[in-house]
PDB file of C-alpha atoms in Angstrom:
ATOM      1  CA  MET A   1       7.153  -5.077 -26.157  1.00  0.00           C
ATOM      2  CA  LYS A   2       7.101  -7.029 -22.942  1.00  0.00           C
ATOM      3  CA  LEU A   3       2.906  -7.972 -23.813  1.00  0.00           C
ATOM      4  CA  LEU A   4       4.364  -9.457 -26.676  1.00  0.00           C
ATOM      5  CA  TYR A   5       6.850 -12.205 -25.392  1.00  0.00           C
ATOM      6  CA  ILE A   6       3.878 -13.171 -22.685  1.00  0.00           C
ATOM      7  CA  ASN A   7       1.456 -13.676 -25.859  1.00  0.00           C
ATOM      8  CA  VAL A   8       4.054 -15.649 -27.576  1.00  0.00           C
ATOM      9  CA  VAL A   9       5.613 -17.410 -24.599  1.00  0.00           C
ATOM     10  CA  LEU A  10       1.784 -18.674 -24.004  1.00  0.00           C
ATOM     11  CA  LEU A  11       1.024 -19.452 -28.064  1.00  0.00           C
ATOM     12  CA  LEU A  12       3.689 -21.699 -28.086  1.00  0.00           C
ATOM     13  CA  LEU A  13       2.708 -23.372 -24.514  1.00  0.00           C
ATOM     14  CA  SER A  14      -0.547 -24.018 -26.317  1.00  0.00           C
ATOM     15  CA  VAL A  15       0.745 -26.403 -28.821  1.00  0.00           C
ATOM     16  CA  PHE A  16       2.438 -28.957 -26.613  1.00  0.00           C
ATOM     17  CA  ILE A  17      -0.458 -28.425 -23.767  1.00  0.00           C
ATOM     18  CA  PHE A  18      -2.653 -30.133 -26.166  1.00  0.00           C
ATOM     19  CA  ARG A  19      -2.368 -32.810 -27.595  1.00  0.00           C
ATOM     20  CA  CYS A  20      -3.196 -34.037 -31.369  1.00  0.00           C
ATOM     21  CA  ASP A  21      -5.960 -35.850 -29.565  1.00  0.00           C
ATOM     22  CA  GLY A  22      -7.576 -33.140 -28.477  1.00  0.00           C
ATOM     23  CA  SER A  23      -7.117 -34.097 -24.745  1.00  0.00           C
ATOM     24  CA  SER A  24      -4.346 -31.345 -22.417  1.00  0.00           C
ATOM     25  CA  ASN A  25      -2.304 -31.754 -19.990  1.00  0.00           C
ATOM     26  CA  PRO A  26      -3.706 -30.157 -16.782  1.00  0.00           C
ATOM     27  CA  ASN A  27      -0.150 -29.349 -15.410  1.00  0.00           C
ATOM     28  CA  LEU A  28       0.365 -28.118 -18.564  1.00  0.00           C
ATOM     29  CA  ALA A  29      -2.567 -26.479 -19.031  1.00  0.00           C
ATOM     30  CA  LEU A  30      -1.652 -24.203 -15.142  1.00  0.00           C
ATOM     31  CA  PHE A  31       1.625 -24.270 -16.026  1.00  0.00           C
ATOM     32  CA  ALA A  32       0.915 -21.892 -18.611  1.00  0.00           C
ATOM     33  CA  LEU A  33      -1.506 -20.187 -16.261  1.00  0.00           C
ATOM     34  CA  GLU A  34       0.679 -18.831 -14.327  1.00  0.00           C
ATOM     35  CA  THR A  35       3.681 -17.718 -16.952  1.00  0.00           C
ATOM     36  CA  LYS A  36       1.097 -14.530 -17.503  1.00  0.00           C
ATOM     37  CA  SER A  37       0.622 -12.206 -14.356  1.00  0.00           C
ATOM     38  CA  PRO A  38      -2.863 -10.568 -13.507  1.00  0.00           C
ATOM     39  CA  PRO A  39      -2.903  -6.917 -15.407  1.00  0.00           C
ATOM     40  CA  GLY A  40      -4.088  -4.027 -12.886  1.00  0.00           C
ATOM     41  CA  ILE A  41      -1.367  -1.733 -10.351  1.00  0.00           C
ATOM     42  CA  GLU A  42       1.246  -2.592  -8.545  1.00  0.00           C
ATOM     43  CA  PHE A  43       2.996  -0.816  -6.016  1.00  0.00           C
ATOM     44  CA  SER A  44       5.965  -1.695  -4.620  1.00  0.00           C
ATOM     45  CA  ALA A  45       8.329  -0.077  -0.422  1.00  0.00           C
ATOM     46  CA  VAL A  46      11.488   0.972  -0.132  1.00  0.00           C
ATOM     47  CA  VAL A  47      12.947   2.903   3.081  1.00  0.00           C
ATOM     48  CA  GLY A  48      14.944   5.490   1.298  1.00  0.00           C
ATOM     49  CA  ASP A  49      17.640   2.994  -1.631  1.00  0.00           C
ATOM     50  CA  SER A  50      16.197  -0.228   0.834  1.00  0.00           C
ATOM     51  CA  HIS A  51      13.882  -2.838  -0.368  1.00  0.00           C
ATOM     52  CA  ALA A  52      11.378  -2.350   3.559  1.00  0.00           C
ATOM     53  CA  THR A  53      11.764  -6.421   3.605  1.00  0.00           C
ATOM     54  CA  CYS A  54      11.309  -8.562   6.343  1.00  0.00           C
ATOM     55  CA  GLY A  55      13.716 -10.185   8.503  1.00  0.00           C
ATOM     56  CA  GLU A  56      17.109  -8.197   8.070  1.00  0.00           C
ATOM     57  CA  ASP A  57      18.499  -5.327   9.150  1.00  0.00           C
ATOM     58  CA  ILE A  58      17.617  -2.366   6.273  1.00  0.00           C
ATOM     59  CA  SER A  59      19.827   0.536   5.959  1.00  0.00           C
ATOM     60  CA  GLY A  60      21.514   2.295   2.945  1.00  0.00           C
ATOM     61  CA  HIS A  61      18.970   4.035   3.437  1.00  0.00           C
ATOM     62  CA  GLY A  62      20.162   7.705   5.309  1.00  0.00           C
ATOM     63  CA  ASP A  63      22.484  10.208   4.500  1.00  0.00           C
ATOM     64  CA  SER A  64      25.876  10.511   5.062  1.00  0.00           C
ATOM     65  CA  HIS A  65      25.986  12.327   8.984  1.00  0.00           C
ATOM     66  CA  SER A  66      29.756  13.018  11.201  1.00  0.00           C
ATOM     67  CA  SER A  67      29.632  11.443  14.453  1.00  0.00           C
ATOM     68  CA  SER A  68      28.985  14.931  15.833  1.00  0.00           C
ATOM     69  CA  VAL A  69      25.468  14.354  14.298  1.00  0.00           C
ATOM     70  CA  THR A  70      22.287  12.819  16.272  1.00  0.00           C
ATOM     71  CA  ILE A  71      21.354   9.393  14.704  1.00  0.00           C
ATOM     72  CA  GLN A  72      18.027  10.080  13.271  1.00  0.00           C
ATOM     73  CA  HIS A  73      15.062   7.132  12.110  1.00  0.00           C
ATOM     74  CA  VAL A  74      14.848   6.499   8.551  1.00  0.00           C
ATOM     75  CA  ALA A  75      15.697   9.666   7.904  1.00  0.00           C
ATOM     76  CA  GLY A  76      19.070   9.491   8.764  1.00  0.00           C
ATOM     77  CA  VAL A  77      21.136   6.042   8.976  1.00  0.00           C
ATOM     78  CA  MET A  78      20.321   4.287  11.015  1.00  0.00           C
ATOM     79  CA  PRO A  79      19.994   0.453  11.520  1.00  0.00           C
ATOM     80  CA  ILE A  80      15.802  -0.906  11.747  1.00  0.00           C
ATOM     81  CA  GLY A  81      13.571  -3.291  11.214  1.00  0.00           C
ATOM     82  CA  LEU A  82      10.414  -3.735   9.812  1.00  0.00           C
ATOM     83  CA  LYS A  83       7.375  -5.350  11.798  1.00  0.00           C
ATOM     84  CA  ASP A  84       4.149  -4.403  10.281  1.00  0.00           C
ATOM     85  CA  LEU A  85       3.924  -2.408   6.117  1.00  0.00           C
ATOM     86  CA  ARG A  86       0.115  -3.065   4.867  1.00  0.00           C
ATOM     87  CA  PHE A  87      -2.017  -0.457   3.841  1.00  0.00           C
ATOM     88  CA  TYR A  88      -6.265  -0.289   2.334  1.00  0.00           C
ATOM     89  CA  VAL A  89      -6.510   1.268  -1.273  1.00  0.00           C
ATOM     90  CA  SER A  90     -10.135   2.065  -3.089  1.00  0.00           C
ATOM     91  CA  GLY A  91     -11.157   4.636  -5.326  1.00  0.00           C
ATOM     92  CA  PHE A  92      -8.982   3.793  -8.591  1.00  0.00           C
ATOM     93  CA  GLU A  93      -8.903   5.895 -11.572  1.00  0.00           C
ATOM     94  CA  LEU A  94      -7.027   6.674 -14.655  1.00  0.00           C
ATOM     95  CA  VAL A  95      -7.046   9.570 -16.796  1.00  0.00           C
ATOM     96  CA  ASP A  96      -5.776   9.691 -19.958  1.00  0.00           C
ATOM     97  CA  GLN A  97      -4.585  11.564 -22.935  1.00  0.00           C
ATOM     98  CA  ASP A  98      -7.721  13.425 -23.535  1.00  0.00           C
ATOM     99  CA  ASP A  99      -8.700  13.380 -20.032  1.00  0.00           C
ATOM    100  CA  ASN A 100     -11.205  10.640 -19.651  1.00  0.00           C
ATOM    101  CA  ILE A 101     -10.973   9.193 -16.013  1.00  0.00           C
ATOM    102  CA  ILE A 102     -11.793   6.113 -16.025  1.00  0.00           C
ATOM    103  CA  THR A 103     -12.780   4.473 -12.954  1.00  0.00           C
ATOM    104  CA  LEU A 104     -10.688   1.282 -13.283  1.00  0.00           C
ATOM    105  CA  ASP A 105     -13.418  -1.837 -11.636  1.00  0.00           C
ATOM    106  CA  VAL A 106     -11.294  -3.823  -8.601  1.00  0.00           C
ATOM    107  CA  PRO A 107     -13.408  -7.188  -8.255  1.00  0.00           C
ATOM    108  CA  ASN A 108     -13.274  -9.173  -5.397  1.00  0.00           C
ATOM    109  CA  THR A 109     -11.252 -11.289  -5.295  1.00  0.00           C
ATOM    110  CA  GLY A 110     -12.148 -13.351  -2.208  1.00  0.00           C
ATOM    111  CA  VAL A 111      -8.991 -13.035  -0.132  1.00  0.00           C
ATOM    112  CA  TRP A 112      -7.263  -9.290  -1.218  1.00  0.00           C
ATOM    113  CA  GLN A 113     -10.161  -7.257  -3.402  1.00  0.00           C
ATOM    114  CA  TYR A 114     -13.984  -6.375  -1.786  1.00  0.00           C
ATOM    115  CA  SER A 115     -16.116  -3.707  -2.818  1.00  0.00           C
ATOM    116  CA  GLY A 116     -13.358  -1.659  -4.926  1.00  0.00           C
ATOM    117  CA  VAL A 117     -11.105  -1.845  -1.749  1.00  0.00           C
ATOM    118  CA  ALA A 118      -7.365  -3.874  -1.745  1.00  0.00           C
ATOM    119  CA  LEU A 119      -5.338  -4.989   0.607  1.00  0.00           C
ATOM    120  CA  LEU A 120      -1.846  -3.833  -0.183  1.00  0.00           C
ATOM    121  CA  ASP A 121       0.774  -5.777   2.377  1.00  0.00           C
ATOM    122  CA  PHE A 122       3.839  -6.285   2.736  1.00  0.00           C
ATOM    123  CA  GLU A 123       5.811  -7.789   5.789  1.00  0.00           C
ATOM    124  CA  ASN A 124       5.621 -11.820   5.619  1.00  0.00           C
ATOM    125  CA  GLY A 125       5.783 -12.833   9.413  1.00  0.00           C
ATOM    126  CA  LYS A 126       9.636 -13.280   9.367  1.00  0.00           C
ATOM    127  CA  GLY A 127      11.649 -11.867  12.103  1.00  0.00           C
ATOM    128  CA  SER A 128      10.414  -8.167  13.949  1.00  0.00           C
ATOM    129  CA  CYS A 129       7.336  -8.524  11.814  1.00  0.00           C
ATOM    130  CA  SER A 130       4.366  -9.137  12.728  1.00  0.00           C
ATOM    131  CA  GLY A 131       1.842 -10.062  10.769  1.00  0.00           C
ATOM    132  CA  THR A 132       0.950 -13.517   8.684  1.00  0.00           C
ATOM    133  CA  THR A 133       2.911 -14.894   5.759  1.00  0.00           C
ATOM    134  CA  GLU A 134       0.613 -13.614   3.214  1.00  0.00           C
ATOM    135  CA  THR A 135       1.410 -10.953   1.240  1.00  0.00           C
ATOM    136  CA  ASN A 136       0.518  -9.057  -1.670  1.00  0.00           C
ATOM    137  CA  ASN A 137       1.830  -6.479  -4.145  1.00  0.00           C
ATOM    138  CA  LEU A 138      -0.948  -6.276  -6.843  1.00  0.00           C
ATOM    139  CA  VAL A 139      -4.307  -4.386  -7.579  1.00  0.00           C
ATOM    140  CA  GLN A 140      -5.868  -6.330  -9.410  1.00  0.00           C
ATOM    141  CA  ALA A 141      -8.241  -4.597 -11.969  1.00  0.00           C
ATOM    142  CA  THR A 142      -8.699  -4.644 -16.278  1.00  0.00           C
ATOM    143  CA  VAL A 143      -6.470  -1.826 -17.514  1.00  0.00           C
ATOM    144  CA  GLU A 144      -5.186  -1.347 -21.258  1.00  0.00           C
ATOM    145  CA  ASN A 145      -1.487  -1.470 -22.127  1.00  0.00           C
ATOM    146  CA  LYS A 146      -0.949   2.070 -22.781  1.00  0.00           C
ATOM    147  CA  THR A 147       0.497   5.557 -21.286  1.00  0.00           C
ATOM    148  CA  TYR A 148      -2.075   7.755 -19.066  1.00  0.00           C
ATOM    149  CA  LYS A 149      -1.596  11.000 -18.288  1.00  0.00           C
ATOM    150  CA  THR A 150      -2.351  10.080 -14.411  1.00  0.00           C
ATOM    151  CA  LEU A 151      -2.689   7.655 -11.822  1.00  0.00           C
ATOM    152  CA  ARG A 152      -6.333   8.303  -8.979  1.00  0.00           C
ATOM    153  CA  PHE A 153      -6.851   6.817  -5.835  1.00  0.00           C
ATOM    154  CA  THR A 154      -7.404   7.164  -2.198  1.00  0.00           C
ATOM    155  CA  LEU A 155      -5.373   6.263   0.764  1.00  0.00           C
ATOM    156  CA  GLY A 156      -7.944   4.091   3.339  1.00  0.00           C
ATOM    157  CA  ILE A 157     -11.758   2.684   2.597  1.00  0.00           C
ATOM    158  CA  PRO A 158     -14.989   4.134   1.697  1.00  0.00           C
ATOM    159  CA  GLU A 159     -16.301   4.828   4.517  1.00  0.00           C
ATOM    160  CA  THR A 160     -19.647   3.015   3.590  1.00  0.00           C
ATOM    161  CA  LEU A 161     -17.690   0.136   4.451  1.00  0.00           C
ATOM    162  CA  ASN A 162     -15.189   1.832   7.176  1.00  0.00           C
ATOM    163  CA  HIS A 163     -18.028   0.824  10.975  1.00  0.00           C
ATOM    164  CA  ILE A 164     -18.575  -2.666   9.457  1.00  0.00           C
ATOM    165  CA  ASP A 165     -18.237  -5.711  11.484  1.00  0.00           C
ATOM    166  CA  TYR A 166     -14.508  -7.061  10.484  1.00  0.00           C
ATOM    167  CA  SER A 167     -15.595 -10.032  13.003  1.00  0.00           C
ATOM    168  CA  VAL A 168     -18.543 -11.123  10.753  1.00  0.00           C
ATOM    169  CA  ALA A 169     -16.443  -8.285   6.949  1.00  0.00           C
ATOM    170  CA  PRO A 170     -15.239 -10.528   4.182  1.00  0.00           C
ATOM    171  CA  SER A 171     -11.358 -10.300   3.163  1.00  0.00           C
ATOM    172  CA  PRO A 172      -9.613  -8.686   3.180  1.00  0.00           C
ATOM    173  CA  LEU A 173     -11.775  -6.209   5.820  1.00  0.00           C
ATOM    174  CA  ASN A 174     -11.539  -8.961   8.588  1.00  0.00           C
ATOM    175  CA  ILE A 175      -8.033  -8.983  10.091  1.00  0.00           C
ATOM    176  CA  SER A 176      -8.058  -7.385  13.612  1.00  0.00           C
ATOM    177  CA  GLY A 177      -4.994  -6.030  13.244  1.00  0.00           C
ATOM    178  CA  LEU A 178      -6.525  -3.403  10.435  1.00  0.00           C
ATOM    179  CA  ALA A 179      -9.581  -2.531  12.609  1.00  0.00           C
ATOM    180  CA  TRP A 180     -10.004  -0.513  16.030  1.00  0.00           C
ATOM    181  CA  GLY A 181     -12.515  -1.906  18.322  1.00  0.00           C
ATOM    182  CA  TRP A 182     -12.973   1.833  19.610  1.00  0.00           C
ATOM    183  CA  THR A 183     -14.031   4.056  16.456  1.00  0.00           C
ATOM    184  CA  MET A 184     -15.545   0.599  15.142  1.00  0.00           C
ATOM    185  CA  GLY A 185     -13.345   1.478  12.065  1.00  0.00           C
ATOM    186  CA  TYR A 186      -9.721  -0.185  10.415  1.00  0.00           C
ATOM    187  CA  ARG A 187      -6.464   1.940  10.368  1.00  0.00           C
ATOM    188  CA  PHE A 188      -6.054   3.388   6.677  1.00  0.00           C
ATOM    189  CA  PHE A 189      -2.292   2.583   6.668  1.00  0.00           C
ATOM    190  CA  VAL A 190      -0.029   0.474   9.472  1.00  0.00           C
ATOM    191  CA  GLY A 191       3.606   1.339   9.399  1.00  0.00           C
ATOM    192  CA  GLU A 192       5.946   0.669  11.918  1.00  0.00           C
ATOM    193  CA  PHE A 193       9.568  -0.516  12.124  1.00  0.00           C
ATOM    194  CA  LEU A 194      11.935  -0.822  15.026  1.00  0.00           C
ATOM    195  CA  SER A 195      15.585   0.989  15.987  1.00  0.00           C
ATOM    196  CA  ASN A 196      18.798  -2.077  15.480  1.00  0.00           C
ATOM    197  CA  ASP A 197      20.784   0.477  16.021  1.00  0.00           C
ATOM    198  CA  PRO A 198      22.732  -0.660  19.636  1.00  0.00           C
ATOM    199  CA  VAL A 199      22.393   2.852  20.790  1.00  0.00           C
ATOM    200  CA  ALA A 200      18.099   3.579  20.499  1.00  0.00           C
ATOM    201  CA  VAL A 201      18.688  -0.572  20.291  1.00  0.00           C
ATOM    202  CA  GLY A 202      14.250  -1.681  20.430  1.00  0.00           C
ATOM    203  CA  ASN A 203      12.769   2.062  20.025  1.00  0.00           C
ATOM    204  CA  ALA A 204      10.214   2.194  18.220  1.00  0.00           C
ATOM    205  CA  ALA A 205       8.272   3.695  15.630  1.00  0.00           C
ATOM    206  CA  VAL A 206       4.206   3.214  14.979  1.00  0.00           C
ATOM    207  CA  LEU A 207       2.035   5.197  12.922  1.00  0.00           C
ATOM    208  CA  HIS A 208      -1.510   4.019  12.203  1.00  0.00           C
ATOM    209  CA  ILE A 209      -3.914   6.401   9.700  1.00  0.00           C
ATOM    210  CA  GLY A 210      -7.077   5.910  10.479  1.00  0.00           C
ATOM    211  CA  SER A 211     -11.031   7.719  10.750  1.00  0.00           C
ATOM    212  CA  ALA A 212     -10.329   9.325  14.189  1.00  0.00           C
ATOM    213  CA  GLY A 213     -13.149  12.031  16.324  1.00  0.00           C
ATOM    214  CA  CYS A 214     -15.759   9.024  15.360  1.00  0.00           C
ATOM    215  CA  THR A 215     -18.543   8.675  17.484  1.00  0.00           C
ATOM    216  CA  GLU A 216     -22.535   6.640  17.329  1.00  0.00           C
ATOM    217  CA  PRO A 217     -24.928   8.962  17.624  1.00  0.00           C
ATOM    218  CA  THR A 218     -27.501   6.456  17.016  1.00  0.00           C
ATOM    219  CA  PRO A 219     -27.236   2.543  16.513  1.00  0.00           C
ATOM    220  CA  GLY A 220     -25.363   1.815  12.825  1.00  0.00           C
ATOM    221  CA  ASN A 221     -24.792   4.930  12.614  1.00  0.00           C
ATOM    222  CA  TYR A 222     -21.436   6.736  12.373  1.00  0.00           C
ATOM    223  CA  SER A 223     -19.705   9.851  12.353  1.00  0.00           C
ATOM    224  CA  CYS A 224     -16.853  10.883  12.009  1.00  0.00           C
ATOM    225  CA  THR A 225     -14.835  14.135  12.213  1.00  0.00           C
ATOM    226  CA  ASN A 226     -12.161  13.821  11.159  1.00  0.00           C
ATOM    227  CA  SER A 227     -11.485  11.731   7.604  1.00  0.00           C
ATOM    228  CA  ASN A 228      -8.057  11.468   7.815  1.00  0.00           C
ATOM    229  CA  ARG A 229      -7.916   9.375   3.455  1.00  0.00           C
ATOM    230  CA  THR A 230      -5.787  11.643   1.356  1.00  0.00           C
ATOM    231  CA  VAL A 231      -6.409  10.956  -2.276  1.00  0.00           C
ATOM    232  CA  ILE A 232      -2.728  10.202  -4.053  1.00  0.00           C
ATOM    233  CA  GLU A 233      -2.812  11.355  -7.356  1.00  0.00           C
ATOM    234  CA  LEU A 234       0.231  10.776  -9.376  1.00  0.00           C
ATOM    235  CA  THR A 235       1.111  12.635 -11.932  1.00  0.00           C
ATOM    236  CA  PRO A 236       4.565  11.797 -13.722  1.00  0.00           C
ATOM    237  CA  VAL A 237       5.567  13.782 -16.242  1.00  0.00           C
ATOM    238  CA  ASP A 238       6.397  11.347 -19.267  1.00  0.00           C
ATOM    239  CA  GLY A 239       3.108   9.291 -17.869  1.00  0.00           C
ATOM    240  CA  PHE A 240       1.385   6.587 -16.399  1.00  0.00           C
ATOM    241  CA  ASN A 241       2.003   2.714 -18.617  1.00  0.00           C
ATOM    242  CA  PRO A 242       0.870   0.030 -16.301  1.00  0.00           C
ATOM    243  CA  PHE A 243       2.095  -2.088 -17.681  1.00  0.00           C
ATOM    244  CA  THR A 244       5.859  -1.387 -17.881  1.00  0.00           C
ATOM    245  CA  GLN A 245       5.693   1.174 -14.175  1.00  0.00           C
ATOM    246  CA  LYS A 246       4.134   0.249 -10.709  1.00  0.00           C
ATOM    247  CA  VAL A 247       4.065   2.703  -7.194  1.00  0.00           C
ATOM    248  CA  GLN A 248       5.890   2.990  -4.675  1.00  0.00           C
ATOM    249  CA  PHE A 249       6.336   3.432  -1.350  1.00  0.00           C
ATOM    250  CA  ASP A 250       8.365   4.965   0.765  1.00  0.00           C
ATOM    251  CA  LEU A 251       8.648   4.141   4.021  1.00  0.00           C
ATOM    252  CA  LYS A 252      11.522   7.055   4.450  1.00  0.00           C
ATOM    253  CA  LYS A 253       9.618   9.126   3.177  1.00  0.00           C
ATOM    254  CA  ALA A 254       6.947   8.416   5.989  1.00  0.00           C
ATOM    255  CA  PHE A 255       8.262   9.372   8.876  1.00  0.00           C
ATOM    256  CA  THR A 256      10.637  11.747   7.717  1.00  0.00           C
ATOM    257  CA  GLY A 257       9.854  14.150  11.069  1.00  0.00           C
ATOM    258  CA  TRP A 258      10.826  12.048  13.952  1.00  0.00           C
ATOM    259  CA  ASN A 259      13.245  11.403  15.269  1.00  0.00           C
ATOM    260  CA  ILE A 260      13.340   7.692  17.964  1.00  0.00           C
ATOM    261  CA  SER A 261      17.701   8.187  19.021  1.00  0.00           C
ATOM    262  CA  THR A 262      15.653   9.170  22.430  1.00  0.00           C
ATOM    263  CA  GLY A 263      12.403   6.917  23.061  1.00  0.00           C
ATOM    264  CA  SER A 264       9.361   5.443  21.280  1.00  0.00           C
ATOM    265  CA  MET A 265       6.764   7.576  18.905  1.00  0.00           C
ATOM    266  CA  SER A 266       3.692   6.549  17.510  1.00  0.00           C
ATOM    267  CA  CYS A 267       0.679   8.164  16.368  1.00  0.00           C
ATOM    268  CA  HIS A 268      -2.980   7.142  16.267  1.00  0.00           C
ATOM    269  CA  SER A 269      -4.740   9.139  15.022  1.00  0.00           C
ATOM    270  CA  MET A 270      -6.358   9.807  18.377  1.00  0.00           C
ATOM    271  CA  GLY A 271      -6.604  14.532  17.812  1.00  0.00           C
ATOM    272  CA  ALA A 272      -4.850  16.383  20.350  1.00  0.00           C
ATOM    273  CA  MET A 273      -3.158  13.861  22.596  1.00  0.00           C
ATOM    274  CA  ASP A 274      -1.927  12.679  20.488  1.00  0.00           C
ATOM    275  CA  SER A 275       0.561  15.825  19.434  1.00  0.00           C
ATOM    276  CA  ASN A 276       3.699  13.089  17.049  1.00  0.00           C
ATOM    277  CA  CYS A 277       0.485  13.083  13.956  1.00  0.00           C
ATOM    278  CA  SER A 278       1.561  16.539  12.953  1.00  0.00           C
ATOM    279  CA  ALA A 279       4.389  15.651  12.208  1.00  0.00           C
ATOM    280  CA  VAL A 280       4.487  12.728  10.129  1.00  0.00           C
ATOM    281  CA  TYR A 281       0.612  13.904   8.182  1.00  0.00           C
ATOM    282  CA  PRO A 282       1.941  16.728   5.869  1.00  0.00           C
ATOM    283  CA  ASN A 283       4.099  13.689   4.023  1.00  0.00           C
ATOM    284  CA  PHE A 284       0.886  12.224   2.762  1.00  0.00           C
ATOM    285  CA  GLY A 285      -0.316  15.113   2.111  1.00  0.00           C
ATOM    286  CA  LEU A 286      -3.368  15.653   5.160  1.00  0.00           C
ATOM    287  CA  ASP A 287      -3.633  18.323   7.868  1.00  0.00           C
ATOM    288  CA  TYR A 288      -3.500  16.682  11.149  1.00  0.00           C
ATOM    289  CA  SER A 289      -6.299  19.035  12.845  1.00  0.00           C
ATOM    290  CA  THR A 290      -9.285  19.137  10.153  1.00  0.00           C
ATOM    291  CA  GLY A 291      -8.340  15.208   8.230  1.00  0.00           C
ATOM    292  CA  ASN A 292      -8.385  16.932   5.021  1.00  0.00           C
ATOM    293  CA  ALA A 293      -6.086  17.591   1.752  1.00  0.00           C
ATOM    294  CA  GLY A 294      -3.522  19.442   3.221  1.00  0.00           C
ATOM    295  CA  SER A 295      -0.804  22.692   1.770  1.00  0.00           C
ATOM    296  CA  THR A 296       1.563  20.429   1.382  1.00  0.00           C
ATOM    297  CA  ALA A 297       2.281  17.830  -1.331  1.00  0.00           C
ATOM    298  CA  GLN A 298       2.626  14.166  -0.239  1.00  0.00           C
ATOM    299  CA  THR A 299       6.092  12.142  -1.021  1.00  0.00           C
ATOM    300  CA  VAL A 300       4.619   9.190  -0.362  1.00  0.00           C
ATOM    301  CA  PHE A 301       4.023   8.072  -3.128  1.00  0.00           C
ATOM    302  CA  GLY A 302       5.343   7.829  -6.456  1.00  0.00           C
ATOM    303  CA  ILE A 303       5.839   5.840  -9.136  1.00  0.00           C
ATOM    304  CA  VAL A 304       9.230   4.493 -10.984  1.00  0.00           C
ATOM    305  CA  SER A 305       9.802   1.438 -13.637  1.00  0.00           C
ATOM    306  CA  LYS A 306       8.665  -1.903 -12.517  1.00  0.00           C
TER     307      LYS A 306
END
């Protein structure tokens, strides 16, 4: 119904855009193009029941606690301020009702997508957020208006692109804040927030996921012991229709297992020296010791209505 409505509107607009002499009004033509959203897979970001937004306190995302219970991070009732939330996704597949696997073509867009990789950016540089004003919540791709059994994608950048030089790489692989100089690789996921609670103000949570144990045995040839790429597979009971549903990321679920009420916590995917990682990696479906799929299913991504 939504697609039908858009097409009807565009048809009506075309009547007014083109004059009787065959000429057109460029302003109306531009308006008509903007009324049709580009197809693809839409994402959103929340913190429990609250939107993940910059420049304001994020609260109302925890369960009720008595005064005798230690106030925790986003798994509790602590008001927080978002600092950063960006991540790379790739390898998109849809599984239809006949179990056919459709590999999505994620085209180069010049800004947010390159070589099958898309950057999703939910911070806008306001308040405590430290990134840029531009945001992106859409992976542009050609999709059909129908219900699929499964949506599958990878949180991360393929190994073939993971060790290129970001300073000369095309967008969105040219962002210094998402590159790791010490592994010549990328941060696949960056999530950061600050406590705005009076008793723990300024305490921070920093989670950076990327390949670890990377070495360069010969110039230009890298090898990583821990891939730390997680394949997200979403199979809702009623299926997934990209025209009516979207993928939701929950920051609260991503940080379940950490408590920053008494101090800051961080994870930079650096092996044994980064013991805090082992508490939150399972939230993404990863085993921290191996960097492969773990025994626990991921909980951070889900399917919701648009």
